[in-house]
PDB file of C-alpha atoms in Angstrom:
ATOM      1  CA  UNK A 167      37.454  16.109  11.017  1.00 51.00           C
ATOM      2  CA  UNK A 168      36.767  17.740   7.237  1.00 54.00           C
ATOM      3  CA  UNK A 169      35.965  15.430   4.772  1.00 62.00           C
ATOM      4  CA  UNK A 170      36.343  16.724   1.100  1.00 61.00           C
ATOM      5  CA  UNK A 171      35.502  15.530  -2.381  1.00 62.00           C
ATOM      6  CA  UNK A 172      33.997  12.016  -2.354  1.00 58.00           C
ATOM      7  CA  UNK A 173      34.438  11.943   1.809  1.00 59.00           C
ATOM      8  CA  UNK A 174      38.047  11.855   1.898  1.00 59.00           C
ATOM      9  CA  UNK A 175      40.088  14.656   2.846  1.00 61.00           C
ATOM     10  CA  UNK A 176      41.779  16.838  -0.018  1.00 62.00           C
ATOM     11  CA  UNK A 177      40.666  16.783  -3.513  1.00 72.00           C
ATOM     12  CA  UNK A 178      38.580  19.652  -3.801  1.00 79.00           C
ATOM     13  CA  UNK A 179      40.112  21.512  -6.260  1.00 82.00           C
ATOM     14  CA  UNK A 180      40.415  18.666  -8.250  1.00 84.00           C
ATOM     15  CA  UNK A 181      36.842  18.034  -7.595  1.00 85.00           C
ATOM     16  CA  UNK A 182      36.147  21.468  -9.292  1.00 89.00           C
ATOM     17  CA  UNK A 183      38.065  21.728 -11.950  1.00 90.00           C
ATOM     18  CA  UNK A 184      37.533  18.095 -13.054  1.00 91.00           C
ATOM     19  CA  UNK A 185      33.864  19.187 -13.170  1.00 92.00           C
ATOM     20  CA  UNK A 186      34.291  22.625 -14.664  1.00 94.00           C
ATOM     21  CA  UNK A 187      36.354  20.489 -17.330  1.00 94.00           C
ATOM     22  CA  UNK A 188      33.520  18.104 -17.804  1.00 94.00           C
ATOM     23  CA  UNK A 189      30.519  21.142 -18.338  1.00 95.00           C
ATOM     24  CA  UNK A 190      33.160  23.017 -20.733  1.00 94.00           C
ATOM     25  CA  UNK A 191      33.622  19.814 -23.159  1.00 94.00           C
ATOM     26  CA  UNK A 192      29.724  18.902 -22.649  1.00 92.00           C
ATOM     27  CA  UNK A 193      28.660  22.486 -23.795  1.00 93.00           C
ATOM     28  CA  UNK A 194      31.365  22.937 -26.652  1.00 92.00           C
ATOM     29  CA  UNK A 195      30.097  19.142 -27.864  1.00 91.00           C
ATOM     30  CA  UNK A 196      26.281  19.930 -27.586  1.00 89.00           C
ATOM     31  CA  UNK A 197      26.849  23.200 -28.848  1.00 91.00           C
ATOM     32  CA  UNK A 198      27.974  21.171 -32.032  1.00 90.00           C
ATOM     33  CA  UNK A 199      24.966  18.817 -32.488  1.00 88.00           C
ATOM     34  CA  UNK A 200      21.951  19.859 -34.782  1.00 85.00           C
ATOM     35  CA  UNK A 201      18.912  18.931 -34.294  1.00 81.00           C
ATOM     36  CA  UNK A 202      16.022  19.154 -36.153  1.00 79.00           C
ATOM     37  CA  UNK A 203      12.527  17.625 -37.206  1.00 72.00           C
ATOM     38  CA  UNK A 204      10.320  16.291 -39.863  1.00 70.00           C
ATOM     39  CA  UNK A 205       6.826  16.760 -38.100  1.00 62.00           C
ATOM     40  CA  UNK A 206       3.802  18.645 -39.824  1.00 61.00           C
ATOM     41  CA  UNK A 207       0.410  17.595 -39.443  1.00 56.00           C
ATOM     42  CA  UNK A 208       0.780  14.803 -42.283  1.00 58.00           C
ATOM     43  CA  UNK A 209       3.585  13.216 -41.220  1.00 61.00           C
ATOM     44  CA  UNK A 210       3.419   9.516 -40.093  1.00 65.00           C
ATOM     45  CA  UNK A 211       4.493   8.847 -36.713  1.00 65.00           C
ATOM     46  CA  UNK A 212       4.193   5.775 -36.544  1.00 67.00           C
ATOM     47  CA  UNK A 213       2.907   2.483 -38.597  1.00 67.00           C
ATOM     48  CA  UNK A 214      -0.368   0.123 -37.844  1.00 70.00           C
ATOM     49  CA  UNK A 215       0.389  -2.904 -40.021  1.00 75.00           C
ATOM     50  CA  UNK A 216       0.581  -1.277 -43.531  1.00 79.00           C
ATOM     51  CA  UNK A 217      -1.778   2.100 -42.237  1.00 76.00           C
ATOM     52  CA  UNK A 218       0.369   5.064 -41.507  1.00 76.00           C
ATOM     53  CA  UNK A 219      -1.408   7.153 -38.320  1.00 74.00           C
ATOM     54  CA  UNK A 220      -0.179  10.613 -38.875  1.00 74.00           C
ATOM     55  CA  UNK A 221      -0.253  13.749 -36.486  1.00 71.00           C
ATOM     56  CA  UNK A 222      -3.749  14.674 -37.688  1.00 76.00           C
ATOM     57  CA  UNK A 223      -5.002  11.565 -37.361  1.00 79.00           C
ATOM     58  CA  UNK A 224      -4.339  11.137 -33.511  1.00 79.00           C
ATOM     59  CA  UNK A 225      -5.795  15.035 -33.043  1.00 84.00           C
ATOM     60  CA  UNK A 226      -9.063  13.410 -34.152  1.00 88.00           C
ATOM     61  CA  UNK A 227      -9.337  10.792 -30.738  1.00 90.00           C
ATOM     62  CA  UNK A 228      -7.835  13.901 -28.955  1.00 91.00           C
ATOM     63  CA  UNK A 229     -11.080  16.098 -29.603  1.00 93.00           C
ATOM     64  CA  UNK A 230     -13.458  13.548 -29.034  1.00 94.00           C
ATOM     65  CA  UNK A 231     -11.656  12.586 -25.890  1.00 94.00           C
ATOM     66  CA  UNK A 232     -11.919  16.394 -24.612  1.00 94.00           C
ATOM     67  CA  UNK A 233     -15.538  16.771 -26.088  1.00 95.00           C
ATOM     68  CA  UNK A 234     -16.521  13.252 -24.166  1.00 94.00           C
ATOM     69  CA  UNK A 235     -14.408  14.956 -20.519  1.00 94.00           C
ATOM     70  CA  UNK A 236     -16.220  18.251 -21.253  1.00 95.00           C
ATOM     71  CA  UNK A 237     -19.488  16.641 -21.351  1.00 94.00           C
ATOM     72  CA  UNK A 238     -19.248  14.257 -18.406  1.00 93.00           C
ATOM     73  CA  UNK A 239     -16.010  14.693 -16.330  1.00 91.00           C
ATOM     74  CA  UNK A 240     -16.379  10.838 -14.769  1.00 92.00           C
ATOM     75  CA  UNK A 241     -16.158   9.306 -18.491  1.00 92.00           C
ATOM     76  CA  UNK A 242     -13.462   7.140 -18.182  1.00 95.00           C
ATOM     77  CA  UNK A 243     -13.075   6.386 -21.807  1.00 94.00           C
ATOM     78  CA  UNK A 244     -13.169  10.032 -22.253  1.00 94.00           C
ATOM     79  CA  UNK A 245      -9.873  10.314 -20.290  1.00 95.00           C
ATOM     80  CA  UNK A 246      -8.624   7.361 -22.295  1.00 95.00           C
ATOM     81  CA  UNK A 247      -8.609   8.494 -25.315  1.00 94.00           C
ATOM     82  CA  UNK A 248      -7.605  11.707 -23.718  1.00 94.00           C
ATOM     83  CA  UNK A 249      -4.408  10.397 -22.851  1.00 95.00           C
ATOM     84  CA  UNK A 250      -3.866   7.755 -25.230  1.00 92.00           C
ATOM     85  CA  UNK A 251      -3.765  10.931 -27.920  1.00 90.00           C
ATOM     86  CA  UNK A 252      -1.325  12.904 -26.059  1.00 91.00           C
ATOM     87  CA  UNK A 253       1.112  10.017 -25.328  1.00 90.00           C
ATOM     88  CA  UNK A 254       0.874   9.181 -29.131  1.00 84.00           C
ATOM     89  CA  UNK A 255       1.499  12.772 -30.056  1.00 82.00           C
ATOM     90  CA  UNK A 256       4.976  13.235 -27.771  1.00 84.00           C
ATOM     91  CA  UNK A 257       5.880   9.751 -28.697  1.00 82.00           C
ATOM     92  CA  UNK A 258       5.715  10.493 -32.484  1.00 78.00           C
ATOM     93  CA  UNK A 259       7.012  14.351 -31.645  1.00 77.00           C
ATOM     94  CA  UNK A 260      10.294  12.516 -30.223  1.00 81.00           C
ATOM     95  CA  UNK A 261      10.839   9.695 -32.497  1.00 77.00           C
ATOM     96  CA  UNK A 262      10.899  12.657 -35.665  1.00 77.00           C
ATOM     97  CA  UNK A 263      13.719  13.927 -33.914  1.00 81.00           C
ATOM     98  CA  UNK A 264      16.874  14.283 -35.799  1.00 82.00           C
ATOM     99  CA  UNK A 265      20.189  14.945 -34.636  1.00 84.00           C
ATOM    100  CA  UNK A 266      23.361  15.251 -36.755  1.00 87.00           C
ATOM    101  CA  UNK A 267      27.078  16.399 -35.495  1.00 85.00           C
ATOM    102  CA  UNK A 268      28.279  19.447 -37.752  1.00 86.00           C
ATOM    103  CA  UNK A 269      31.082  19.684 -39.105  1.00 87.00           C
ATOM    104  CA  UNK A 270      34.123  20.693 -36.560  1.00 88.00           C
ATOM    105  CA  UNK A 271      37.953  20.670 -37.398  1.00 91.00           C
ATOM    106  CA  UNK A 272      40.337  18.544 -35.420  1.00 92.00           C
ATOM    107  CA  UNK A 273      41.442  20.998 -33.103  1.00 93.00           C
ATOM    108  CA  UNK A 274      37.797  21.924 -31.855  1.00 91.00           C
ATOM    109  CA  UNK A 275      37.362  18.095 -31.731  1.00 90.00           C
ATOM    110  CA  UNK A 276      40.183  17.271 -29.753  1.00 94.00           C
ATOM    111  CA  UNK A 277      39.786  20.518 -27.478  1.00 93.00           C
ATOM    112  CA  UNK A 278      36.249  18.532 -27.049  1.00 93.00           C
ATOM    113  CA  UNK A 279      37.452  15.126 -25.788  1.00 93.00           C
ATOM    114  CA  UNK A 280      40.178  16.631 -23.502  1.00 95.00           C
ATOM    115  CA  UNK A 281      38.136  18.762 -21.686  1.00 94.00           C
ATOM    116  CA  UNK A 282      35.498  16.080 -21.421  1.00 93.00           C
ATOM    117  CA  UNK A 283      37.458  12.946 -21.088  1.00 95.00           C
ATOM    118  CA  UNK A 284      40.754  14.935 -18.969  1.00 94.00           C
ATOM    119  CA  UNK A 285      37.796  16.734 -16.652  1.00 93.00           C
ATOM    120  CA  UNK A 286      36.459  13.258 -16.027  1.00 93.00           C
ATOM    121  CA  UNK A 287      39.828  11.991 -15.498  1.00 92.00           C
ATOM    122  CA  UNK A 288      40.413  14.669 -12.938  1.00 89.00           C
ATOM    123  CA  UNK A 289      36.855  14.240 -11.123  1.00 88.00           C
ATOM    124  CA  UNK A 290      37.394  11.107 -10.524  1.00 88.00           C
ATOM    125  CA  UNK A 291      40.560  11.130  -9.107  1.00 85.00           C
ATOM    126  CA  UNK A 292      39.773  13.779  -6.579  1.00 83.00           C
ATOM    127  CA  UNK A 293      37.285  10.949  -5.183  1.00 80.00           C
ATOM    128  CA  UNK A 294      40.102   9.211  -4.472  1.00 78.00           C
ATOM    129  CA  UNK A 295      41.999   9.356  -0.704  1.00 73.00           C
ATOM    130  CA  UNK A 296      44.940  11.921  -0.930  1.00 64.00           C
ATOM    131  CA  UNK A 297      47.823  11.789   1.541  1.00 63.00           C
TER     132      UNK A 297
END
């Protein structure tokens, strides 16, 4: 026997179309968002007590980490401060993320949520047993 969308039999096109719905209303939403950053090499990422460690100040572990590997490879605090730097630099690279929703009139907004919300709407009903 076929089985369709979600195992049951019928529902594919639904199954398509709900999804197609879904990726149209994702992109025109995303395609909406701005996002931007406040990173340069004195920027604080993040706060030790009142002392602010900024960008350039976890580079300086980061070279004595790779200078301490370079010398002797086995150095396990070497690799530690290795990757301590580089998890502090993409933690403080995300958290100086911005994002901010431009402005959009009401039709683009509601064209938004009904292809997002309707597609989902759709989806899941073609999950459902037809007759």
């Amino acid at each position: 026997m076929y089985r369709g969308a979600g195992g049951n039999s019928g529902g594919e096109g639904s199954f398509f179309l709900g999804l197609l719905m879904m990726i149209a209303g994702g992109y025109l939403f995303l395609r909406s968002v701005h996002v931007d950053h406040y990173l340069s090499m004195g920027a604080g990422l993040f706060h030790v007590g009142n002392f602010q460690i900024t960008n350039g100040m976890v580079l300086v572990p980061f070279i004595f980490g790779v200078g301490m590997i370079f010398y002797n490879s086995k150095n396990i605090f070497g690799w530690i401060l290795f990757y301590a730097s580089i998890i502090a630099l993409v933690f403080g690279i995300i958290t100086s993320i911005s994002f901010s929703l431009q402005g959009m009139s009401a039709f683009d907004l509601i064209t938004v949520i009904v292809l997002f919300v309707g597609g989902f709407g759709i989806f899941l009903r073609s999950l459902k047993p037809h007759e």
